[in-house]
Amino acid sequence: MMTVSEVSRLTGVSIRTLQYYDKIGLLHPNGHTEAGYRLYDDTALAALQQILLFREMEFPLKDIRQIMTQLGFDREKALTQQMELLTLKKQRLENLIDLARRMQQTGGKPMDFTAFDTTKLEEYARQAKQAWGTTPEYQEFEGKSAKRTPQESNTINAQLMAIVAAFGTLQTRPAQDPAVQAQVKTLKDFITRHYYTCNKQILAQLGQMYAAGGEFTKNINAAGGPGAAEFAARAIEYYCRGEET
């Protein structure tokens, strides 16, 4: 775990910026020291790298937050798009350097202006953004998020985590227990009310993500106790087998 100061020195991102990312729900710390200082682990640093690459693609912070928190976010796909766009930027910079060199050789006489053309970059960035915003769930999520302040979004996200973490207190019961299944329905209804329509397919995918061993699993188990995420996944799987919609 690294303190916010250590992360700032390592990444070049200012402490104030990291604090702002936390405030708007873009990058939360994984914990705090006894003195209240933010702490970040390798998972958070990987997310920060992803954020900085999106910033290189000139995505607004609001779009980045929505992209990285949406259901089905594909990090590999994002990295592929980011590399392609950065390659285009590299080619444009090389063209500008070549143009400057030729202008120097010719005494600065007018030559051509193709090196200043950003059409290809802008078109690729537009297509990349569209790739993340075409699903009905994303559009619904975006519409609901636009009506909330960052503080309201943080509160709702914390409430969602509390609902999932509560599965940790139910682990002594079987997944099919009525109380456990009622908690799954509470989760499903909360997501539909505050994020997007949570149908059987989406709920099943969420359950798989909770137990996949990544950041979701770690955060849920940190809040609900060891095994909370995996138990939630089993409960959701049982619920979805009996759900028709």
Backbone as a ProteinNet text record, in pm:
[ID]
protein_1_A
[PRIMARY]
MMTVSEVSRLTGVSIRTLQYYDKIGLLHPNGHTEAGYRLYDDTALAALQQILLFREMEFPLKDIRQIMTQLGFDREKALTQQMELLTLKKQRLENLIDLARRMQQTGGKPMDFTAFDTTKLEEYARQAKQAWGTTPEYQEFEGKSAKRTPQESNTINAQLMAIVAAFGTLQTRPAQDPAVQAQVKTLKDFITRHYYTCNKQILAQLGQMYAAGGEFTKNINAAGGPGAAEFAARAIEYYCRGEET
[TERTIARY]
84.5	0	88.2	47.6	122.9	35.6	98.7	25.7	0.9	-88.5	-119.6	4.4	91.4	215	307.5	317.5	402.4	348.1	215.7	155.2	180	170.2	193.4	336	431.7	572.7	599	536.1	556.9	496.7	378.5	302.2	310.4	348.8	348.4	212.2	113	-21.3	-23.8	-68.6	-64.4	-156.3	-123.2	-206.1	-346.5	-353.6	-484.6	-568.6	-504.9	-577.4	-627.3	-543.2	-583.5	-700.4	-695.6	-805.3	-933.5	-919.4	-1036.4	-1094.4	-1007.2	-1054	-1135.9	-1092.7	-1166.9	-1301.6	-1302	-1423.7	-1531.8	-1491.8	-1592.1	-1622.6	-1563.1	-1592.6	-1518	-1409	-1332.1	-1227.5	-1157.6	-1055.3	-1054.5	-1109.1	-1112.5	-987.3	-936.7	-827	-876.8	-784.8	-822.7	-832.9	-790.6	-796.6	-734.8	-719.3	-662	-569.8	-470.4	-384.4	-458.5	-401.1	-463.4	-478.8	-390.6	-397.7	-496	-555.9	-656.5	-604.2	-475.5	-419.9	-463	-489.5	-534.4	-424.3	-466.2	-373.9	-420.3	-325.4	-356.1	-275.4	-340.1	-268.2	-242.8	-190.2	-155.9	-278.3	-392	-514.7	-553.6	-541.4	-573.4	-475	-348.2	-248	-275.9	-320.6	-355.7	-473.6	-571.2	-686.1	-642.2	-546.1	-495.3	-427.2	-351.2	-289.8	-396	-504.5	-612.8	-674.4	-693.3	-749.5	-658.8	-528.9	-435.3	-429	-444	-447.2	-573.3	-685.8	-808	-792.1	-720.2	-696.4	-611.1	-516.5	-437.6	-525.4	-635.6	-731.4	-828.8	-807.4	-884.7	-1030.6	-1052.9	-1185.8	-1209.9	-1326.9	-1359.5	-1364.1	-1334.8	-1335.3	-1471.4	-1578.2	-1712.8	-1731.4	-1683.4	-1695.2	-1609.9	-1489.9	-1399.9	-1463.2	-1521.8	-1585.8	-1698.9	-1780	-1892.2	-1845.1	-1738.9	-1686	-1630.3	-1550.2	-1478.4	-1566.6	-1684.4	-1771.8	-1890.6	-1900.4	-2015.4	-1998.9	-2110.9	-2111.6	-2040.3	-1950.1	-1884.7	-1765.5	-1712.1	-1595.5	-1481	-1428.5	-1324.5	-1191.9	-1104.7	-977.3	-888.3	-890.1	-806.1	-851	-980.9	-1034.1	-995.3	-1007.4	-971.2	-823.8	-737.3	-593.4	-562.1	-629.3	-607.6	-643.7	-758.6	-799.3	-702.6	-658.3	-567.1	-433.8	-383.8	-258	-270.8	-384.4	-404.7	-410.4	-479.9	-488	-352.7	-279.4	-147	-51.1	-66.4	15.1	-14.8	-143.4	-180.9	-120.9	-122.5	-62.4	87.4	151.9	295.9	326.9	247.9	268.8	250.7	150.4	127.6	244.3	297.6	412.5	534.3	555.1	667.8	651.7	527.3	502	529.1	490.7	516	665.3	739.3	884.7	948.7	903.8	957	925.4	803.4	766.3	853.4	874.6	957.8	1100.2	1151.9	1287.3	1295.8	1194.6	1195.2	1178.1	1096.6	1080.6	1212.7	1287.3	1417.6	1512.9	1508.5	1597.8	1564.7	1435.6	1392.5	1374	1413.7	1400.9	1260.5	1179.3	1046.2	943.4	969.9	873.8	752.3	633	513.1	530.7	490.3	500.3	362	336.7	202.2	158	28.7	-27.8	-90.1	-61.2	-122.4	-82.2	37.1	83.6	-2.6	-76.3	-159.8	-301.3	-329.7	-463.5	-487.5	-588.6	-621.4	-748.4	-793.1	-919.3	-917.5	-808	-800.2	-803.5	-730.3	-729.5	-869.2	-934.8	-1066.1	-1168	-1160.5	-1254	-1234	-1108.2	-1083.5	-1132.4	-1104.8	-1148.9	-1301.8	-1368.6	-1514.9	-1567.4	-1505.5	-1548.3	-1522.7	-1409.6	-1377.8	-1481.2	-1520.9	-1621.4	-1755	-1790.2	-1916.5	-1918.2	-1802.5	-1795.3	-1832.4	-1812.7	-1843.5	-1982	-2048	-2173.8	-2295	-2291.9	-2401.6	-2502.5	-2469.3	-2562.1	-2674.8	-2795.4	-2907.3	-2877.5	-2807.4	-2774.6	-2684.1	-2587.1	-2497.4	-2575.6	-2663.9	-2741.6	-2830.8	-2890	-2974.5	-2890.8	-2775.7	-2684.5	-2640	-2606	-2559.4	-2669.4	-2794	-2903.8	-2928.7	-2923.6	-2945.5	-2828.7	-2708.2	-2590	-2586.5	-2634.5	-2630	-2714.9	-2811.9	-2901.9	-2849.9	-2735.9	-2684	-2555.3	-2531.2	-2403.5	-2301.5	-2171	-2070.4	-2092.1	-2134.9	-2158.2	-2273.6	-2379.2	-2492.5	-2451.4	-2368.1	-2320.4	-2236.8	-2151.6	-2069	-2155.6	-2261	-2350.6	-2420.1	-2467.9	-2536.9	-2440.3	-2317.7	-2218.4	-2187.4	-2180.4	-2154.4	-2271.2	-2392.8	-2510.7	-2511.7	-2472.7	-2465.9	-2364.5	-2248.4	-2145.5	-2195.6	-2270.6	-2323.4	-2422.3	-2502.7	-2599.3	-2526.8	-2423	-2348.6	-2269.9	-2207.8	-2127.6	-2212.9	-2342.2	-2431.1	-2443	-2407.7	-2408.3	-2309.8	-2209.9	-2112.9	-2176.1	-2279.6	-2346.5	-2445.4	-2470.4	-2568.3	-2503	-2371.7	-2300.1	-2329.2	-2386.2	-2419.8	-2545.4	-2615.2	-2736.5	-2704.5	-2785	-2764.9	-2805.9	-2753.5	-2781	-2929.2	-3003.5	-3145.4	-3234.4	-3175.2	-3253.3	-3332.8	-3460	-3542.6	-3479.4	-3410.8	-3347.8	-3235.9	-3161.2	-3052	-3108.8	-3212.4	-3273.7	-3341.5	-3392.7	-3450	-3342.2	-3221.8	-3111.3	-3070.2	-3076.1	-3045.7	-3146.8	-3273.3	-3376	-3356.5	-3315.7	-3284.9	-3175	-3072.4	-2961.7	-3011.4	-3087.5	-3139.1	-3224.7	-3313.8	-3402.7	-3324.8	-3222.5	-3142.2	-3069	-3010.6	-2939.3	-3034.6	-3153.1	-3251.4	-3294.2	-3311.5	-3358.3	-3252.3	-3126.1	-3022.7	-2923.8	-2915.6	-2815.4	-2877.9	-2927	-2985.5	-3074.1	-3161.7	-3253.5	-3174.2	-3185.6	-3106	-3189.7	-3176.9	-3250.8	-3171.8	-3225.9	-3163.1	-3021	-3002.3	-2870.5	-2766.7	-2804	-2710.7	-2678.1	-2780.3	-2757.5	-2663.1	-2682.1	-2594.1	-2450.6	-2432.6	-2298.2	-2234	-2314.2	-2262.7	-2214.3	-2293.8	-2253.4	-2120.6	-2100.9	-1974.8	-1859.3	-1884.1	-1780.3	-1743.9	-1843.7	-1817.4	-1719.5	-1726.6	-1644.1	-1524.1	-1496.3	-1391.5	-1249.9	-1239.3	-1106.7	-1036	-1103.2	-1041.6	-1075.7	-1086.5	-1109.6	-1245.5	-1349	-1481	-1472.4	-1412	-1401.6	-1329.2	-1219.5	-1137.6	-1212.9	-1280.5	-1351.2	-1470.7	-1544.3	-1660.6	-1616.3	-1512	-1463.2	-1403.2	-1347.3	-1294	-1407	-1521.6	-1634.5	-1721.9	-1739.7	-1832.8	-1768.7	-1636.7	-1567.2	-1527.7	-1429.4	-1383.9	-1498.4	-1502.3	-1603.3	-1733.5	-1748.9	-1875	-1903.6	-1802.6	-1821.7	-1858.6	-1789.1	-1814.9	-1954.8	-1994.3	-2127.8	-2235.6	-2211.9	-2306.4	-2323	-2212.7	-2217.9	-2302.6	-2286.5	-2366.1	-2514.2	-2542.2	-2681.7	-2745.8	-2670.6	-2721.6	-2744.1	-2652.1	-2667.8	-2796.2	-2822.4	-2944.5	-3067.9	-3063.6	-3175.8	-3205.8	-3101.9	-3120	-3173.5	-3142.3	-3196.8	-3348.2	-3400.6	-3543.7	-3616.7	-3537	-3596.1	-3624.9	-3738.3	-3771	-3742.9	-3731	-3706.6	-3596.5
-119.9	0	125.1	225	349	464.9	562.6	681.5	769.7	866.5	956.1	1033.7	1067.1	1139.3	1051.4	924.4	832.2	809	796.8	779.9	903.8	1020.2	1144.7	1151.8	1113.7	1116.3	1014	896.9	790.4	824.5	884.4	903.2	1043	1139.7	1277.6	1342.4	1271.1	1326.1	1396.5	1519.6	1595.7	1536.2	1561.9	1515.9	1574.1	1700.2	1764.6	1693.9	1652.4	1581.8	1446.3	1373.3	1244.4	1261.1	1365.5	1393.2	1424.3	1496	1529.1	1404.4	1316.1	1190.5	1109.9	1110.9	1041.6	1109.2	1241.4	1318	1293.5	1282.1	1266.4	1119.9	1028.6	886.8	821.7	883	827.1	727.4	758.6	669	680	579.5	579.1	511.7	556.8	485.6	352.2	260.9	129.3	127.4	235.9	244.1	374.4	387.9	508.9	470.6	553.5	534.1	576.8	549.8	591	743	811.6	957.8	1009	917.4	957.8	978.6	946.2	965	850.9	884.3	784.8	683.3	557.6	450.3	385.2	350.6	292.4	164.6	60.8	-62.4	-73	-187.1	-204.4	-197.1	-244.6	-238.1	-93.3	-10.4	132	199.4	161.3	218.8	179	54.2	9.9	90.5	116.3	198	340.2	392.9	527.6	533.8	430.2	425.6	431.6	355.6	354.4	493.5	560.1	695.4	791.1	783.2	874.5	850.2	724.1	695.7	753.1	742.6	804.5	956.3	1013.2	1158.2	1195	1108.7	1131.4	1128.6	1052.4	1048.2	1165.4	1252.9	1375.5	1347.6	1239	1210.4	1297.7	1357.7	1430.9	1334.3	1385.8	1301.8	1235.7	1308.2	1253.2	1128.7	1134.6	1019.7	903.5	934.7	829.1	754.6	829.2	765.5	673.8	718.3	637.7	514.8	531	418.6	311.2	352.9	257	192.7	249.6	190.2	118.2	120.2	56.2	-95.1	-162.9	-308.2	-353	-450.6	-508.6	-428.3	-335.8	-260	-355.3	-345.2	-435.4	-361.2	-389.5	-317.8	-344.2	-468.4	-501	-424	-415.5	-339.1	-191.8	-138.9	1.1	25	-65.6	-50.4	-56.4	-144.7	-154.1	-23.1	33.8	161.1	273.2	271.6	375.5	368.1	246.9	232.4	279.9	250.4	292.8	444.9	508.1	653.7	717.6	663.5	717.9	700.6	591.4	571.7	679.5	713.4	821.3	953.9	978	1101.3	1104.3	989.3	980.3	1012	957.4	983.7	1131.4	1193.2	1336.1	1419.2	1386.2	1459.7	1445	1323.2	1301.6	1384.2	1396.3	1478.9	1625.8	1671.1	1810.6	1838.4	1743.9	1760.3	1766.2	1677.7	1677.1	1808.3	1861.2	1988.3	2101.7	2105.9	2210.6	2203.6	2081.5	2064.9	2117.1	2086.6	2132.8	2284	2341.4	2487.3	2554.3	2493.1	2548.3	2545.5	2436.6	2420.7	2516.2	2553.2	2640.4	2785	2815.8	2952.7	2989.1	2889	2917.1	2951.7	2919	2947.7	2855.6	2906	2821.8	2693.1	2582.4	2454	2390.3	2291.3	2234.1	2231	2214.7	2221.8	2089.3	1981.6	1852.6	1801.8	1841.9	1794.2	1847.7	1956.3	2014.7	1955.3	1868.3	1810.8	1709.9	1735.8	1646	1564.8	1564.9	1497.8	1351	1280.8	1137.8	1110.3	1192.7	1176.5	1198.2	1303.7	1336.8	1229.7	1176.1	1073.9	945.3	909.3	786.5	801.3	916.4	939.6	935.4	990.6	990	846.7	765.6	626.3	548.7	576.8	508.1	540.7	668	707	639.3	633.5	570.5	423	359.3	216.8	190.3	290.3	271.5	322.1	390.6	452.9	412.2	294.7	256.5	162.7	102.7	7.9	83.9	27.2	92.5	114.6	17.7	30.8	151.3	171.5	286.1	416.2	421.3	541.9	571.6	467.7	485.7	531.9	469.2	506.4	651.1	690	825.6	927.1	894.4	985.4	1005.5	897	907.4	977.8	949.6	1010.6	1161	1203.6	1346	1430.2	1367.7	1440.8	1446.7	1380.7	1373.1	1453.4	1502.5	1565.9	1456.1	1487.3	1387	1332.2	1416.1	1370.9	1270.5	1297.9	1205.8	1072.2	1079	955.9	874.2	942.1	871.6	804.9	873.1	816.9	691.8	698.8	584.6	467.8	497.6	391.6	324	404.7	349	262.4	304.3	225.2	92.2	95.5	-28.5	-124.3	-71.8	-155.9	-215.8	-138.1	-188.2	-302	-290.6	-396.7	-525.8	-514.5	-634.3	-689.9	-600.9	-645.1	-717.2	-685.8	-749.7	-899.7	-948.6	-1093.1	-1162.9	-1087.8	-1145.9	-1192	-1122	-1159.1	-1273.5	-1310.5	-1415.6	-1548.2	-1556.3	-1674.5	-1801.9	-1787.8	-1907.5	-1976.6	-1910	-1965.4	-2020.8	-2110.9	-2156.9	-2048.3	-2056	-1953.2	-1941.2	-2052.4	-2051	-2004.9	-1972.8	-1926.8	-1802	-1791.1	-1675.7	-1540.7	-1532.8	-1406.4	-1369.4	-1470.4	-1446.8	-1403.9	-1474.5	-1440.7	-1303.3	-1266.1	-1132.4	-1025.3	-1055.9	-962	-946.3	-1055.4	-1047.1	-955.6	-971.5	-886.6	-740.8	-716.7	-580.4	-520.8	-599.9	-556.2	-525.4	-616.7	-600.8	-474.9	-453.8	-337.5	-207.2	-209.8	-89.6	-49.6	-146.4	-117.7	-60.1	-120.2	-70.4	72.1	100.8	232.7	340.7	307.9	411.7	406.8	294.8	282.7	253.1	132.4	90.3	-30.9	-61.3	-173.9	-303	-364.5	-483.6	-608.4	-661.6	-783.2	-906.8	-1024.5	-1150	-1163.6	-1129.9	-1145.6	-1054.9	-929.9	-834.4	-875.1	-915.6	-957.1	-1076.9	-1172.4	-1289	-1248.4	-1153.5	-1105.6	-1035.6	-959.2	-892.5	-994	-1100.2	-1203.9	-1265.8	-1289.7	-1346.3	-1250.2	-1120.5	-1019.8	-1013.3	-1026.8	-1019	-1128	-1245.2	-1358.7	-1382.8	-1288.5	-1310.9	-1294.4	-1244.3	-1232.5	-1101	-1005.6	-876.7	-773.3	-647.7	-537.4	-550	-593.7	-611.3	-707.7	-823.5	-925	-870.5	-804.7	-753.1	-649.5	-556.5	-450.4	-504	-598.6	-655.1	-733	-812.1	-890.6	-801.4	-688.7	-595.1	-533	-510.9	-448.1	-548.9	-668	-765	-883	-889.7	-1001.5	-1106.8	-1191.9	-1295.8	-1381.6	-1401.4	-1487.2	-1418.8	-1290.2	-1220.2	-1212.9	-1181.4	-1167.3	-1300.5	-1405.1	-1537.1	-1587.8	-1560.6	-1602.6	-1523.9	-1395	-1313.1	-1368.1	-1409.5	-1465.7	-1592.6	-1678.6	-1802.9	-1772.7	-1676.4	-1639.1	-1580.7	-1498.7	-1438.3	-1545.9	-1640.3	-1749.6	-1827.3	-1858	-1932.3	-1848.5	-1720.5	-1631.2	-1625.8	-1614.4	-1600	-1729.3	-1840.8	-1967.7	-1973.2	-1901.8	-1904.3	-1785	-1685.8	-1565.8	-1583.6	-1534.4	-1540.5	-1411	-1299.7	-1171.7	-1099.5
0	0	0	-75.7	-85.9	-39	25.7	66.2	-55.3	-38.4	-149.1	-192.9	-97.7	-132.1	-215.8	-179.2	-254.2	-395.1	-405.8	-538	-623.4	-562.8	-635.4	-687.7	-604.2	-648	-757.8	-746	-844.2	-979.8	-978.8	-1103	-1161.2	-1079.3	-1127.2	-1118.5	-1066.2	-1047.3	-912.2	-908.9	-784.5	-679.1	-554.4	-443.5	-454.9	-493.4	-507.9	-614	-724.4	-829.5	-780.2	-707.7	-652.6	-555.2	-475.3	-382.4	-458.9	-570.4	-651.7	-718	-766.1	-825.5	-724.8	-600.8	-494.6	-472	-469.5	-442.7	-546.5	-675.4	-781.8	-810.7	-734.2	-751.6	-865.9	-911.4	-1022.7	-974.4	-866.8	-812.7	-661	-597.2	-450.9	-396.2	-281.1	-215.4	-162.2	-132.9	-81.6	70.5	133.1	278.1	324.9	455	512.8	629.2	653.6	768.7	894.1	1009.3	1135	1140.9	1069.1	1066.7	961.7	885.3	787.2	646.7	621.6	487.8	395.5	270.1	173.1	143.3	120.3	84.6	-45.4	-131.3	-261.6	-281.7	-339	-369.1	-519.2	-563.6	-704.2	-794.8	-746.1	-825	-851.5	-750.1	-766	-861.2	-853.7	-944	-1087.9	-1108.5	-1243.9	-1296.7	-1209.1	-1249.2	-1281.5	-1205.5	-1231.3	-1367.5	-1401.9	-1534.6	-1643.4	-1623.9	-1721.4	-1734.6	-1622.1	-1622.2	-1699.1	-1674.1	-1738.6	-1889.4	-1930	-2073.4	-2136.4	-2068.2	-2119.2	-2127.9	-2032.1	-2036.9	-2158.1	-2193.3	-2313.8	-2438.6	-2431.2	-2540.9	-2532.7	-2433.5	-2415.4	-2378.4	-2305.8	-2253.7	-2130.5	-2115.7	-1992.8	-1873.7	-1755.3	-1635.7	-1613.8	-1642.8	-1626.2	-1713	-1837.5	-1927.9	-1880.2	-1831.5	-1784.3	-1667.1	-1573.9	-1457.4	-1500.3	-1594.5	-1639.8	-1716.1	-1795.9	-1872.8	-1779.1	-1681.6	-1598.8	-1491.4	-1466.9	-1366.8	-1428.5	-1561.1	-1624.4	-1629.3	-1638.2	-1646.9	-1773.6	-1758.6	-1875.6	-1926.2	-1845.1	-1888.2	-1919.7	-2040.1	-2089.9	-2092.8	-1995.9	-1987.2	-2109.1	-2158.2	-2273.4	-2397	-2415.8	-2528.8	-2516.2	-2395	-2372.5	-2403.2	-2357.3	-2382.7	-2530.9	-2603.4	-2747.5	-2816.4	-2780.4	-2838.7	-2801.3	-2676.4	-2631.1	-2705.6	-2726	-2798.9	-2943.3	-3005.7	-3144.2	-3154.6	-3059.3	-3063	-3034.6	-2938.9	-2908	-3024.9	-3099.1	-3219.4	-3322.4	-3337.9	-3429.1	-3383.4	-3252.8	-3200.4	-3226.3	-3208.9	-3233.5	-3379.8	-3470.2	-3612.1	-3643.5	-3581	-3605.1	-3554.5	-3435.3	-3382.3	-3472.6	-3525.2	-3616.2	-3742.6	-3791.2	-3909.6	-3881.5	-3760.2	-3723.8	-3710.6	-3651.7	-3639.1	-3777.8	-3866.7	-4003.2	-4073.7	-4053.6	-4116	-4063.2	-3930.8	-3871.5	-3925.6	-3943.1	-3996.4	-4140.2	-4220.3	-4359.5	-4368.3	-4277.3	-4273.8	-4239.3	-4148.6	-4111.3	-4229.7	-4304.3	-4419.7	-4533.6	-4543.9	-4654.3	-4610.9	-4489	-4441.2	-4396.6	-4368.3	-4315.6	-4420.8	-4547.3	-4653.1	-4640.8	-4681.7	-4674.3	-4753.9	-4693.4	-4762.9	-4765	-4681.5	-4673.6	-4527.7	-4509.1	-4375.8	-4333.5	-4401.8	-4370	-4232.5	-4185.9	-4056	-3942	-3968.6	-3863.5	-3861.3	-3955.1	-3966.4	-3853.9	-3774.4	-3662	-3689.8	-3814.2	-3847.5	-3809.4	-3841.4	-3814.4	-3663.8	-3588.4	-3443	-3385.1	-3428.8	-3375.1	-3411.2	-3531.9	-3574.5	-3494.6	-3471.2	-3395.3	-3251.4	-3190.9	-3054	-3045.7	-3147.1	-3149.5	-3155.8	-3241.9	-3255	-3126.4	-3061.6	-2936.1	-2829	-2821.3	-2723.4	-2752.5	-2880.9	-2917.7	-2879.8	-2887.9	-2855.1	-2710.5	-2624.1	-2482.2	-2445.9	-2536.3	-2497.5	-2578.1	-2640.5	-2728	-2662.6	-2549.8	-2488.1	-2418.4	-2418	-2348.4	-2200.5	-2138.8	-1996.9	-1972.2	-2063.4	-2047.2	-2061.9	-2160.7	-2182.8	-2062	-2005.5	-1888	-1769.1	-1752.7	-1643.9	-1659.4	-1781.2	-1807.7	-1775.6	-1815	-1788.7	-1640.7	-1563.8	-1420	-1351.6	-1396.4	-1334.1	-1356.6	-1473.3	-1507.2	-1413.2	-1348.2	-1259.4	-1115.4	-1090.2	-953.7	-939.4	-819.8	-788.8	-758.7	-765.1	-727.8	-587.7	-494.8	-358.2	-353.7	-429.8	-434.8	-496.7	-600.6	-663.4	-566.2	-490.1	-391.4	-284.8	-242.8	-142.3	-195.4	-319	-379.8	-397.9	-441.4	-458.3	-324.4	-218	-85	-38.8	-69.9	-33.7	-108.4	-235.1	-312.9	-251.6	-214.2	-154	-23.3	54.5	181.6	158.4	53	21.6	-14.3	-96.9	-136.9	-18.4	59.2	174.3	277.3	282.1	379.5	358.2	240.4	218.3	312.5	358.3	450.3	580	625.4	751.4	732.1	606.4	576.4	539.1	550.4	501.2	580.2	699.7	777.3	723.2	632.7	572.5	433.9	382.2	244.7	145.9	24.8	-75.7	-106.5	-93.7	-127.8	-12.6	100.9	216	177.1	221.3	184.9	218.4	331.7	369	272.3	229.5	134	-0.7	-45.1	-173.3	-168.8	-53.3	-38.3	-52.6	-4.5	-17.7	-163.9	-239.2	-382.7	-451.8	-418.2	-479.2	-439.4	-315.1	-272.2	-358	-385.7	-470.7	-611.9	-667.8	-804.2	-816.4	-720.9	-724.1	-706.3	-621.8	-598.5	-726.5	-795.5	-920.3	-1024.9	-1035	-1131	-1097.8	-972.5	-930.9	-951.7	-928	-926.4	-1043.3	-1114.1	-1219.7	-1356.5	-1375.1	-1501.9	-1475.4	-1569.7	-1552.4	-1537.3	-1421.6	-1389.9	-1416.3	-1537.3	-1570.3	-1528.4	-1558.6	-1516.4	-1570.9	-1697.9	-1759.6	-1695	-1672.7	-1612.4	-1469.1	-1394.9	-1255.8	-1250	-1340.9	-1344.6	-1375.2	-1466.6	-1499.5	-1380.6	-1308.5	-1188.9	-1086.6	-1066.9	-972.8	-1011.2	-1139.1	-1186.1	-1161.1	-1181.1	-1156.9	-1009.1	-921.6	-777.7	-732.9	-795.6	-752.7	-843.5	-934.8	-1035.3	-980.8	-859.3	-798.5	-820.5	-885.3	-910.9	-805.2	-849.4	-757.2	-688.1	-763.2	-702.5	-584.5	-606.4	-501.8	-379.8	-404.3	-294	-211.3	-279.6	-208.3	-129.8	-190.6	-121.4	1.6	-11.7	101.9	210	168.6	267.6	349.1	283.3	351.9	425.7	367	423.1	492.6	488.8	550.4	447.8	480.2	387.4	336.4	205.5	145.8	110.4	145.6	119.2	-30.2	-109.2	-254.3	-317.7	-278	-335.8	-297.2	-172.4	-129.1	-202.8	-221.9	-297.5	-438.4	-498.7	-634	-637.8	-537.1	-532.9	-513.8	-427.5	-402.4	-528	-598.3	-722.8	-828.4	-836.8	-934	-907.4	-782	-746.5	-780.2	-748.5	-775.2	-925.2	-1006.5	-1150.7	-1213	-1154.7	-1208.1	-1192.3	-1091.8	-1069.1	-1125.1	-1177.9	-1233.6	-1382.4	-1427	-1568.9	-1639.9	-1566.8	-1628.1	-1553.8
[MASK]
+++++++++++++++++++++++++++++++++++++++++++++++++++++++++++++++++++++++++++++++++++++++++++++++++++++++++++++++++++++++++++++++++++++++++++++++++++++++++++++++++++++++++++++++++++++++++++++++++++++++++++++++++++++++++++++++++++++++++++++++++++++

